[in-house]
Tab-separated table of C-alpha atoms in Angstrom:
chain	number	residue	atom	x	y	z
C	1	MET	CA	88.445	129.224	82.218
C	2	ALA	CA	85.525	130.622	84.191
C	3	THR	CA	84.489	128.899	87.401
C	4	THR	CA	81.139	127.145	87.248
C	5	PRO	CA	78.890	126.026	90.126
C	6	GLU	CA	79.638	122.673	91.776
C	7	GLN	CA	83.259	122.792	90.702
C	8	GLY	CA	84.869	125.262	93.087
C	9	PRO	CA	86.973	128.441	92.978
C	10	LEU	CA	90.066	126.728	91.537
C	11	THR	CA	88.334	125.515	88.389
C	12	GLY	CA	90.761	125.902	85.498
C	13	VAL	CA	93.867	125.487	87.664
C	14	ARG	CA	95.953	122.496	86.608
C	15	VAL	CA	97.957	120.564	89.181
C	16	VAL	CA	100.453	117.727	88.732
C	17	GLU	CA	100.924	115.563	91.820
C	18	LEU	CA	103.871	113.176	91.902
C	19	ALA	CA	102.459	110.269	93.893
C	20	GLY	CA	103.573	109.853	97.483
C	21	ILE	CA	102.012	109.257	100.885
C	22	GLY	CA	100.849	111.503	103.704
C	23	PRO	CA	100.824	115.298	103.434
C	24	GLY	CA	101.402	115.591	99.671
C	25	PRO	CA	98.296	113.613	98.636
C	26	PHE	CA	96.192	115.391	101.259
C	27	ALA	CA	97.300	118.800	99.963
C	28	ALA	CA	96.507	117.745	96.400
C	29	MET	CA	93.091	116.488	97.550
C	30	LEU	CA	92.324	119.891	99.021
C	31	LEU	CA	93.236	121.586	95.741
C	32	ALA	CA	91.053	119.053	93.918
C	33	ASP	CA	88.186	119.647	96.346
C	34	LEU	CA	88.439	123.348	95.523
C	35	GLY	CA	87.982	122.587	91.840
C	36	ALA	CA	91.510	122.213	90.469
C	37	ASP	CA	92.171	119.592	87.801
C	38	VAL	CA	94.626	117.438	89.733
C	39	VAL	CA	96.465	114.751	87.784
C	40	ARG	CA	98.201	112.300	90.063
C	41	VAL	CA	101.249	110.687	88.491
C	42	ASP	CA	101.263	107.200	89.971
C	43	ARG	CA	104.233	104.898	89.725
C	44	PRO	CA	104.003	101.295	88.508
C	45	GLY	CA	103.251	99.109	91.505
C	46	GLY	CA	101.856	101.932	93.633
C	47	THR	CA	103.272	103.722	96.684
C	48	GLY	CA	103.229	100.800	99.086
C	49	LEU	CA	100.491	102.363	101.217
C	50	ALA	CA	98.605	99.571	102.983
C	51	ILE	CA	95.103	100.680	102.019
C	52	ASP	CA	92.779	99.587	99.238
C	53	THR	CA	92.989	102.384	96.647
C	54	ALA	CA	89.187	102.362	96.408
C	55	TYR	CA	89.076	103.702	99.979
C	56	ASP	CA	91.920	106.226	99.770
C	57	ILE	CA	89.790	109.348	100.113
C	58	THR	CA	92.841	111.588	99.732
C	59	ASN	CA	92.711	110.698	96.024
C	60	ARG	CA	89.117	111.822	95.503
C	61	ASN	CA	88.295	114.453	92.870
C	62	LYS	CA	91.581	113.641	91.083
C	63	ARG	CA	92.604	111.844	87.915
C	64	SER	CA	95.454	109.357	87.662
C	65	VAL	CA	98.044	108.421	85.080
C	66	ILE	CA	100.895	105.955	85.487
C	67	VAL	CA	104.411	107.052	84.566
C	68	ASP	CA	107.555	105.052	85.191
C	69	LEU	CA	110.065	107.775	85.986
C	70	LYS	CA	112.885	105.232	85.752
C	71	SER	CA	112.061	104.390	82.145
C	72	PRO	CA	113.857	106.254	79.330
C	73	ASP	CA	110.877	108.456	78.417
C	74	GLY	CA	109.287	108.699	81.886
C	75	PRO	CA	110.741	112.066	82.877
C	76	ALA	CA	109.752	113.557	79.498
C	77	ARG	CA	106.122	112.600	80.083
C	78	VAL	CA	106.087	114.357	83.466
C	79	LEU	CA	107.733	117.403	81.905
C	80	ASP	CA	104.999	117.396	79.236
C	81	LEU	CA	102.439	117.642	82.018
C	82	ALA	CA	104.459	120.257	83.929
C	83	ALA	CA	104.600	122.384	80.775
C	84	ARG	CA	100.801	122.624	80.846
C	85	ALA	CA	100.353	122.888	84.622
C	86	ASP	CA	100.037	125.776	87.052
C	87	ILE	CA	101.264	123.846	90.096
C	88	LEU	CA	103.377	120.730	90.669
C	89	ILE	CA	103.570	118.964	94.034
C	90	GLU	CA	106.220	116.435	95.019
C	91	GLY	CA	107.222	114.923	98.343
C	92	ASN	CA	110.513	113.147	97.753
C	93	ARG	CA	113.672	113.575	99.775
C	94	PRO	CA	115.796	116.530	98.648
C	95	GLY	CA	117.552	115.837	95.353
C	96	VAL	CA	115.457	112.837	94.324
C	97	ALA	CA	113.257	114.735	91.850
C	98	GLU	CA	116.391	116.274	90.346
C	99	ARG	CA	118.003	112.858	89.904
C	100	LEU	CA	114.836	111.604	88.218
C	101	GLY	CA	114.941	114.520	85.790
C	102	VAL	CA	111.808	116.295	87.028
C	103	GLY	CA	113.274	118.798	89.483
C	104	PRO	CA	112.500	122.522	89.529
C	105	GLU	CA	115.177	123.498	86.991
C	106	ALA	CA	113.969	120.992	84.396
C	107	CYS	CA	110.321	121.908	84.968
C	108	HIS	CA	110.934	125.666	84.843
C	109	ALA	CA	112.849	125.250	81.582
C	110	ARG	CA	109.579	124.017	80.103
C	111	ASN	CA	107.250	126.288	82.089
C	112	PRO	CA	108.771	129.404	83.746
C	113	ALA	CA	105.471	130.255	85.448
C	114	LEU	CA	105.134	126.890	87.202
C	115	VAL	CA	104.709	126.844	90.991
C	116	TYR	CA	106.823	123.929	92.210
C	117	GLY	CA	105.640	122.789	95.646
C	118	ARG	CA	107.994	120.635	97.709
C	119	MET	CA	106.560	118.765	100.719
C	120	THR	CA	109.016	117.277	103.200
C	121	GLY	CA	109.360	116.759	106.925
C	122	TRP	CA	112.789	118.311	107.482
C	123	GLY	CA	112.873	120.775	104.564
C	124	GLN	CA	115.185	121.121	101.576
C	125	ASP	CA	118.275	121.976	103.633
C	126	GLY	CA	119.702	121.601	107.129
C	127	PRO	CA	121.558	118.758	108.879
C	128	LEU	CA	118.554	116.409	108.825
C	129	ALA	CA	117.341	117.195	105.304
C	130	ASP	CA	118.449	113.853	103.878
C	131	ARG	CA	117.235	111.755	106.799
C	132	ALA	CA	114.117	109.584	106.759
C	133	GLY	CA	111.353	110.531	109.140
C	134	HIS	CA	107.651	110.589	109.890
C	135	ASP	CA	105.155	112.963	111.444
C	136	ILE	CA	105.908	112.006	115.047
C	137	ALA	CA	109.634	112.762	114.736
C	138	TYR	CA	109.041	116.105	113.033
C	139	ILE	CA	106.662	117.391	115.699
C	140	ALA	CA	108.907	115.997	118.436
C	141	LEU	CA	111.785	118.310	117.503
C	142	THR	CA	109.566	121.397	117.307
C	143	GLY	CA	108.406	121.148	120.923
C	144	THR	CA	104.829	120.618	119.789
C	145	LEU	CA	104.588	116.940	120.695
C	146	GLY	CA	106.099	117.568	124.106
C	147	MET	CA	103.323	119.953	125.089
C	148	ILE	CA	100.466	117.523	124.381
C	149	GLY	CA	99.221	115.138	127.059
C	150	SER	CA	99.109	114.611	130.806
C	151	PRO	CA	102.133	115.632	132.886
C	152	ASP	CA	102.543	112.176	134.428
C	153	GLU	CA	102.284	110.241	131.157
C	154	PRO	CA	104.258	110.135	127.887
C	155	PRO	CA	103.304	112.814	125.334
C	156	ALA	CA	100.025	111.991	123.583
C	157	VAL	CA	100.337	111.153	119.882
C	158	PRO	CA	97.812	113.295	117.899
C	159	ALA	CA	97.602	110.780	115.009
C	160	ASN	CA	99.295	112.499	112.042
C	161	LEU	CA	96.999	115.518	112.147
C	162	VAL	CA	99.292	118.133	113.725
C	163	GLY	CA	102.407	117.388	111.682
C	164	ASP	CA	101.548	115.869	108.308
C	165	TYR	CA	98.300	117.694	107.707
C	166	ALA	CA	98.231	120.897	109.784
C	167	GLY	CA	101.943	121.737	109.765
C	168	GLY	CA	102.552	120.154	106.375
C	169	SER	CA	99.667	119.996	103.896
C	170	LEU	CA	97.945	123.206	104.901
C	171	TYR	CA	101.159	125.231	104.796
C	172	LEU	CA	101.977	123.765	101.389
C	173	ILE	CA	98.524	124.839	100.170
C	174	VAL	CA	98.954	128.377	101.516
C	175	GLY	CA	102.370	128.516	99.885
C	176	VAL	CA	101.446	127.263	96.429
C	177	LEU	CA	98.325	129.425	96.219
C	178	ALA	CA	100.302	132.504	97.276
C	179	ALA	CA	102.968	131.637	94.706
C	180	LEU	CA	100.285	131.072	92.078
C	181	HIS	CA	98.956	134.579	92.736
C	182	HIS	CA	102.486	135.913	92.261
C	183	ALA	CA	103.040	133.852	89.100
C	184	ARG	CA	99.848	135.117	87.518
C	185	ALA	CA	100.799	138.697	88.331
C	186	THR	CA	104.391	138.436	87.106
C	187	GLY	CA	104.643	135.377	84.866
C	188	THR	CA	107.359	134.001	87.122
C	189	GLY	CA	107.024	130.739	89.013
C	190	GLN	CA	109.035	129.674	92.041
C	191	VAL	CA	109.804	126.817	94.403
C	192	VAL	CA	107.780	126.511	97.613
C	193	ASP	CA	109.708	124.688	100.368
C	194	ALA	CA	107.039	123.416	102.794
C	195	ALA	CA	108.688	121.621	105.725
C	196	ILE	CA	106.597	120.049	108.469
C	197	VAL	CA	109.109	121.255	111.084
C	198	ASP	CA	108.556	124.833	109.905
C	199	GLY	CA	104.770	124.640	109.720
C	200	THR	CA	104.358	122.844	113.036
C	201	SER	CA	106.589	125.376	114.754
C	202	HIS	CA	104.574	128.188	113.186
C	203	LEU	CA	101.341	126.694	114.540
C	204	ALA	CA	102.647	127.313	118.057
C	205	ALA	CA	103.311	131.032	117.486
C	206	MET	CA	100.832	132.181	120.136
C	207	ILE	CA	102.213	129.696	122.654
C	208	HIS	CA	105.772	130.973	122.106
C	209	GLY	CA	104.535	134.492	122.765
C	210	MET	CA	102.869	133.382	125.992
C	211	LEU	CA	106.046	131.511	126.971
C	212	ALA	CA	108.155	134.625	126.471
C	213	ALA	CA	105.710	136.680	128.505
C	214	GLY	CA	105.741	134.218	131.396
C	215	GLY	CA	102.185	133.152	130.739
C	216	TRP	CA	102.988	129.591	129.695
C	217	GLN	CA	104.986	126.986	131.605
C	218	ASP	CA	107.264	124.853	129.443
C	219	ARG	CA	105.773	121.559	130.635
C	220	ARG	CA	102.670	119.492	129.936
C	221	GLY	CA	99.387	119.828	131.765
C	222	ALA	CA	100.237	123.060	133.566
C	223	ASN	CA	98.632	125.702	131.370
C	224	LEU	CA	95.340	127.202	130.342
C	225	LEU	CA	94.957	125.337	127.051
C	226	ASP	CA	96.829	122.055	127.573
C	227	GLY	CA	94.590	120.324	130.107
C	228	GLY	CA	96.215	121.915	133.116
C	229	CYS	CA	93.197	124.143	133.688
C	230	PRO	CA	90.280	122.260	135.329
C	231	TYR	CA	87.689	124.072	133.231
C	232	TYR	CA	89.443	123.351	129.925
C	233	GLY	CA	89.855	119.625	129.445
C	234	THR	CA	88.115	116.267	129.295
C	235	TYR	CA	86.312	114.254	131.957
C	236	GLU	CA	85.165	110.649	132.124
C	237	THR	CA	81.468	109.907	132.536
C	238	ALA	CA	79.663	107.062	134.308
C	239	ASP	CA	79.630	104.907	131.160
C	240	GLY	CA	83.361	105.237	130.470
C	241	LYS	CA	82.926	107.909	127.811
C	242	TYR	CA	84.027	111.552	127.954
C	243	MET	CA	82.848	115.154	127.959
C	244	ALA	CA	84.967	118.071	126.744
C	245	VAL	CA	84.930	121.326	128.706
C	246	GLY	CA	86.065	124.750	127.434
C	247	ALA	CA	84.403	127.170	129.868
C	248	LEU	CA	87.150	129.813	129.798
C	249	GLU	CA	85.286	133.133	130.013
C	250	PRO	CA	83.665	134.151	133.343
C	251	GLN	CA	80.084	133.956	132.091
C	252	PHE	CA	80.617	130.533	130.541
C	253	TYR	CA	82.404	129.322	133.665
C	254	ALA	CA	79.494	130.453	135.840
C	255	GLU	CA	77.013	128.629	133.632
C	256	PHE	CA	79.213	125.534	133.702
C	257	LEU	CA	79.319	125.438	137.512
C	258	ARG	CA	75.579	126.094	137.760
C	259	LEU	CA	74.692	123.165	135.526
C	260	LEU	CA	77.143	120.902	137.352
C	261	ASP	CA	75.617	122.121	140.635
C	262	ILE	CA	78.995	123.025	142.173
C	263	GLU	CA	78.660	126.807	142.340
C	264	GLU	CA	80.482	126.845	145.670
C	265	HIS	CA	83.695	126.541	143.652
C	266	ALA	CA	83.169	129.808	141.755
C	267	ALA	CA	86.161	131.531	143.395
C	268	ALA	CA	88.542	128.769	142.257
C	269	ARG	CA	88.558	130.073	138.678
C	270	LYS	CA	91.570	132.357	139.219
C	271	ASP	CA	92.964	130.734	142.356
C	272	PHE	CA	95.592	128.247	141.144
C	273	SER	CA	95.922	126.863	144.667
C	274	ARG	CA	92.321	125.628	144.441
C	275	TRP	CA	92.525	124.116	140.945
C	276	GLY	CA	93.137	120.663	142.418
C	277	GLU	CA	89.931	120.658	144.466
C	278	LEU	CA	87.998	122.173	141.559
C	279	ARG	CA	89.208	119.411	139.251
C	280	GLU	CA	88.195	116.748	141.761
C	281	ALA	CA	84.723	118.262	142.141
C	282	VAL	CA	84.192	118.492	138.378
C	283	ALA	CA	85.463	114.942	137.845
C	284	ALA	CA	83.175	113.552	140.555
C	285	ARG	CA	80.117	115.218	139.056
C	286	PHE	CA	80.824	113.979	135.536
C	287	LYS	CA	81.338	110.427	136.850
C	288	SER	CA	77.830	110.501	138.322
C	289	ARG	CA	76.008	110.403	134.965
C	290	THR	CA	76.473	109.006	131.485
C	291	ARG	CA	77.786	110.975	128.543
C	292	ASP	CA	74.337	111.179	126.971
C	293	GLU	CA	72.783	112.366	130.221
C	294	TRP	CA	75.353	115.149	130.544
C	295	THR	CA	74.901	116.033	126.885
C	296	ALA	CA	71.215	116.598	127.610
C	297	VAL	CA	72.063	118.754	130.646
C	298	PHE	CA	74.297	121.079	128.628
C	299	GLU	CA	72.143	121.082	125.486
C	300	GLY	CA	71.201	124.608	124.402
C	301	THR	CA	73.505	126.335	126.912
C	302	ASP	CA	76.610	128.501	126.644
C	303	ALA	CA	78.629	126.451	129.123
C	304	CYS	CA	80.951	125.369	126.290
C	305	VAL	CA	80.641	121.656	127.007
C	306	ALA	CA	80.373	118.945	124.345
C	307	PRO	CA	80.402	115.145	124.217
C	308	VAL	CA	83.585	113.503	122.921
C	309	LEU	CA	82.348	111.522	119.932
C	310	SER	CA	84.002	108.709	118.024
C	311	LEU	CA	84.764	108.886	114.296
C	312	ARG	CA	81.674	106.790	113.530
C	313	GLU	CA	79.449	108.827	115.834
C	314	ALA	CA	80.477	112.267	114.549
C	315	PRO	CA	78.571	112.258	111.206
C	316	HIS	CA	75.315	111.618	113.071
C	317	HIS	CA	75.553	114.584	115.442
C	318	PRO	CA	72.554	116.859	114.706
C	319	HIS	CA	74.680	119.949	114.067
C	320	LEU	CA	77.144	118.241	111.728
C	321	ALA	CA	74.293	116.450	109.972
C	322	ALA	CA	72.400	119.723	109.486
C	323	ARG	CA	75.462	121.408	107.977
C	324	GLY	CA	76.375	118.444	105.815
C	325	THR	CA	79.843	118.389	107.354
C	326	PHE	CA	80.094	114.768	106.276
C	327	THR	CA	78.885	113.313	103.003
C	328	ASP	CA	78.444	109.872	101.483
C	329	HIS	CA	80.011	109.144	98.124
C	330	GLY	CA	80.497	105.735	96.589
C	331	GLY	CA	79.427	104.078	99.822
C	332	ILE	CA	82.092	105.868	101.887
C	333	THR	CA	81.123	108.328	104.621
C	334	GLN	CA	83.726	111.086	104.492
C	335	PRO	CA	84.283	114.743	105.393
C	336	ALA	CA	82.797	117.104	102.830
C	337	PRO	CA	85.098	119.654	101.183
C	338	ALA	CA	85.975	122.658	103.352
C	339	PRO	CA	85.809	125.595	103.594
C	340	ARG	CA	82.580	126.727	101.898
C	341	PHE	CA	82.112	129.311	99.188
C	342	SER	CA	79.022	131.399	98.467
C	343	ALA	CA	79.563	131.775	94.713
C	344	THR	CA	81.635	128.720	93.786
C	345	PRO	CA	80.398	125.737	95.811
C	346	THR	CA	82.554	122.655	96.065
C	347	ALA	CA	81.565	118.992	96.059
C	348	VAL	CA	82.908	115.459	96.082
C	349	ARG	CA	82.702	114.937	92.337
C	350	THR	CA	84.470	111.615	91.988
C	351	GLY	CA	85.705	108.839	94.227
C	352	PRO	CA	89.361	107.925	94.752
C	353	ALA	CA	91.281	107.968	91.471
C	354	GLN	CA	92.424	104.503	90.492
C	355	PRO	CA	96.044	104.275	89.291
C	356	GLY	CA	96.246	104.856	85.545
C	357	ALA	CA	92.495	104.856	85.000
C	358	ASP	CA	92.388	108.352	83.505
C	359	THR	CA	95.377	108.264	81.175
C	360	ALA	CA	93.357	108.538	77.967
C	361	ASP	CA	91.256	111.434	79.236
C	362	VAL	CA	94.263	113.350	80.558
C	363	ALA	CA	96.203	112.748	77.332
C	364	ARG	CA	93.320	114.286	75.425
C	365	ASP	CA	92.412	117.124	77.804
C	366	TRP	CA	95.987	118.245	78.475
C	367	GLY	CA	97.213	117.670	74.918
C	368	VAL	CA	99.895	115.108	75.786
C	369	PRO	CA	99.257	112.151	73.440
C	370	ASP	CA	102.597	110.533	74.291
C	371	LEU	CA	101.116	109.599	77.687
C	372	MET	CA	99.161	106.843	75.977
C	373	LYS	CA	102.242	105.433	74.286
C	374	HIS	CA	104.136	105.522	77.576
C	375	GLN	CA	101.342	103.648	79.309
C	376	GLU	CA	101.382	100.942	76.685
C	377	ASP	CA	105.177	100.689	76.909
C	378	THR	CA	104.922	100.462	80.705
C	379	LYS	CA	102.396	97.631	80.413
C	380	ASP	CA	104.719	95.793	78.067
C	381	LEU	CA	107.515	96.022	80.624
C	382	ALA	CA	105.301	94.855	83.493
């Protein structure tokens, strides 16, 4: 199927998502944002996620059917969908999909070209593979969590962005799209094992190189990019808000000092013994004015300084507003699809898919009429 404007470069790609929480739904949302026809297979009663489904943005641009995989014909209905899909995504513990009858072997028997994406924290094998876990535990073992935060405080928790989404979802997306390219070239599908511990470790590749070369100390707040450097970090302002500083290069550093009016500290840039006094001078200057006042001072300069905005403030920043980085759909302000494409633009086409709301349409469009019968049977059992 040819890609058409306002649908995205993955138009015509069919994706089955076995409902879960965290990185799997986010990965499927990204595929849907890029134009794929993502059918989310919800379970009766939902996933237990404590959020109104009308606000679960990770289910936007998708369609939903309800299948009870524990019913006699549940697995067959998922296999019907897998037979017509290009990609399947699941995020159960190792062996669960197999026990439910929808594992890779069963799916590939119906569709040898299927890309079967598996999203877990620990991976499909290893001593911890069968253990429960969440983002924070996965990034803890990789060394990534331990390098974030101030040296005299516990490691800072980066929400679930570094593990679930960066080390998990994005690596799953890279994997399934690479495997899809291979499947279309050869007709052979495969299993993609995306483990958050693998992806999060991979994110720190440059840091491991610096560590090996002696250019990175294996402790928090002592390095160029972890807040240890006084001209790469955050500073409190007079109104209790913050400014972010990233004046690494000499010319940006010089501009930074000039605008702060502390040019007498120019020589401290490479003199580690003077970093303490430099930090104190920078901190004192930032505390003398409000965040908005400092924003005005650095406006239009190359000092690499920006205000630290809140989630509600961010959509209103002039640059993000001009680019349309955020969009409003269905009364919800949310990030617009990314990245951007010159020939196949993407868009938020629909709001969060409501469980089971699209069963009739999917049954028709994918040619799986038994989905409707299963839904009716599931209702009868409810």
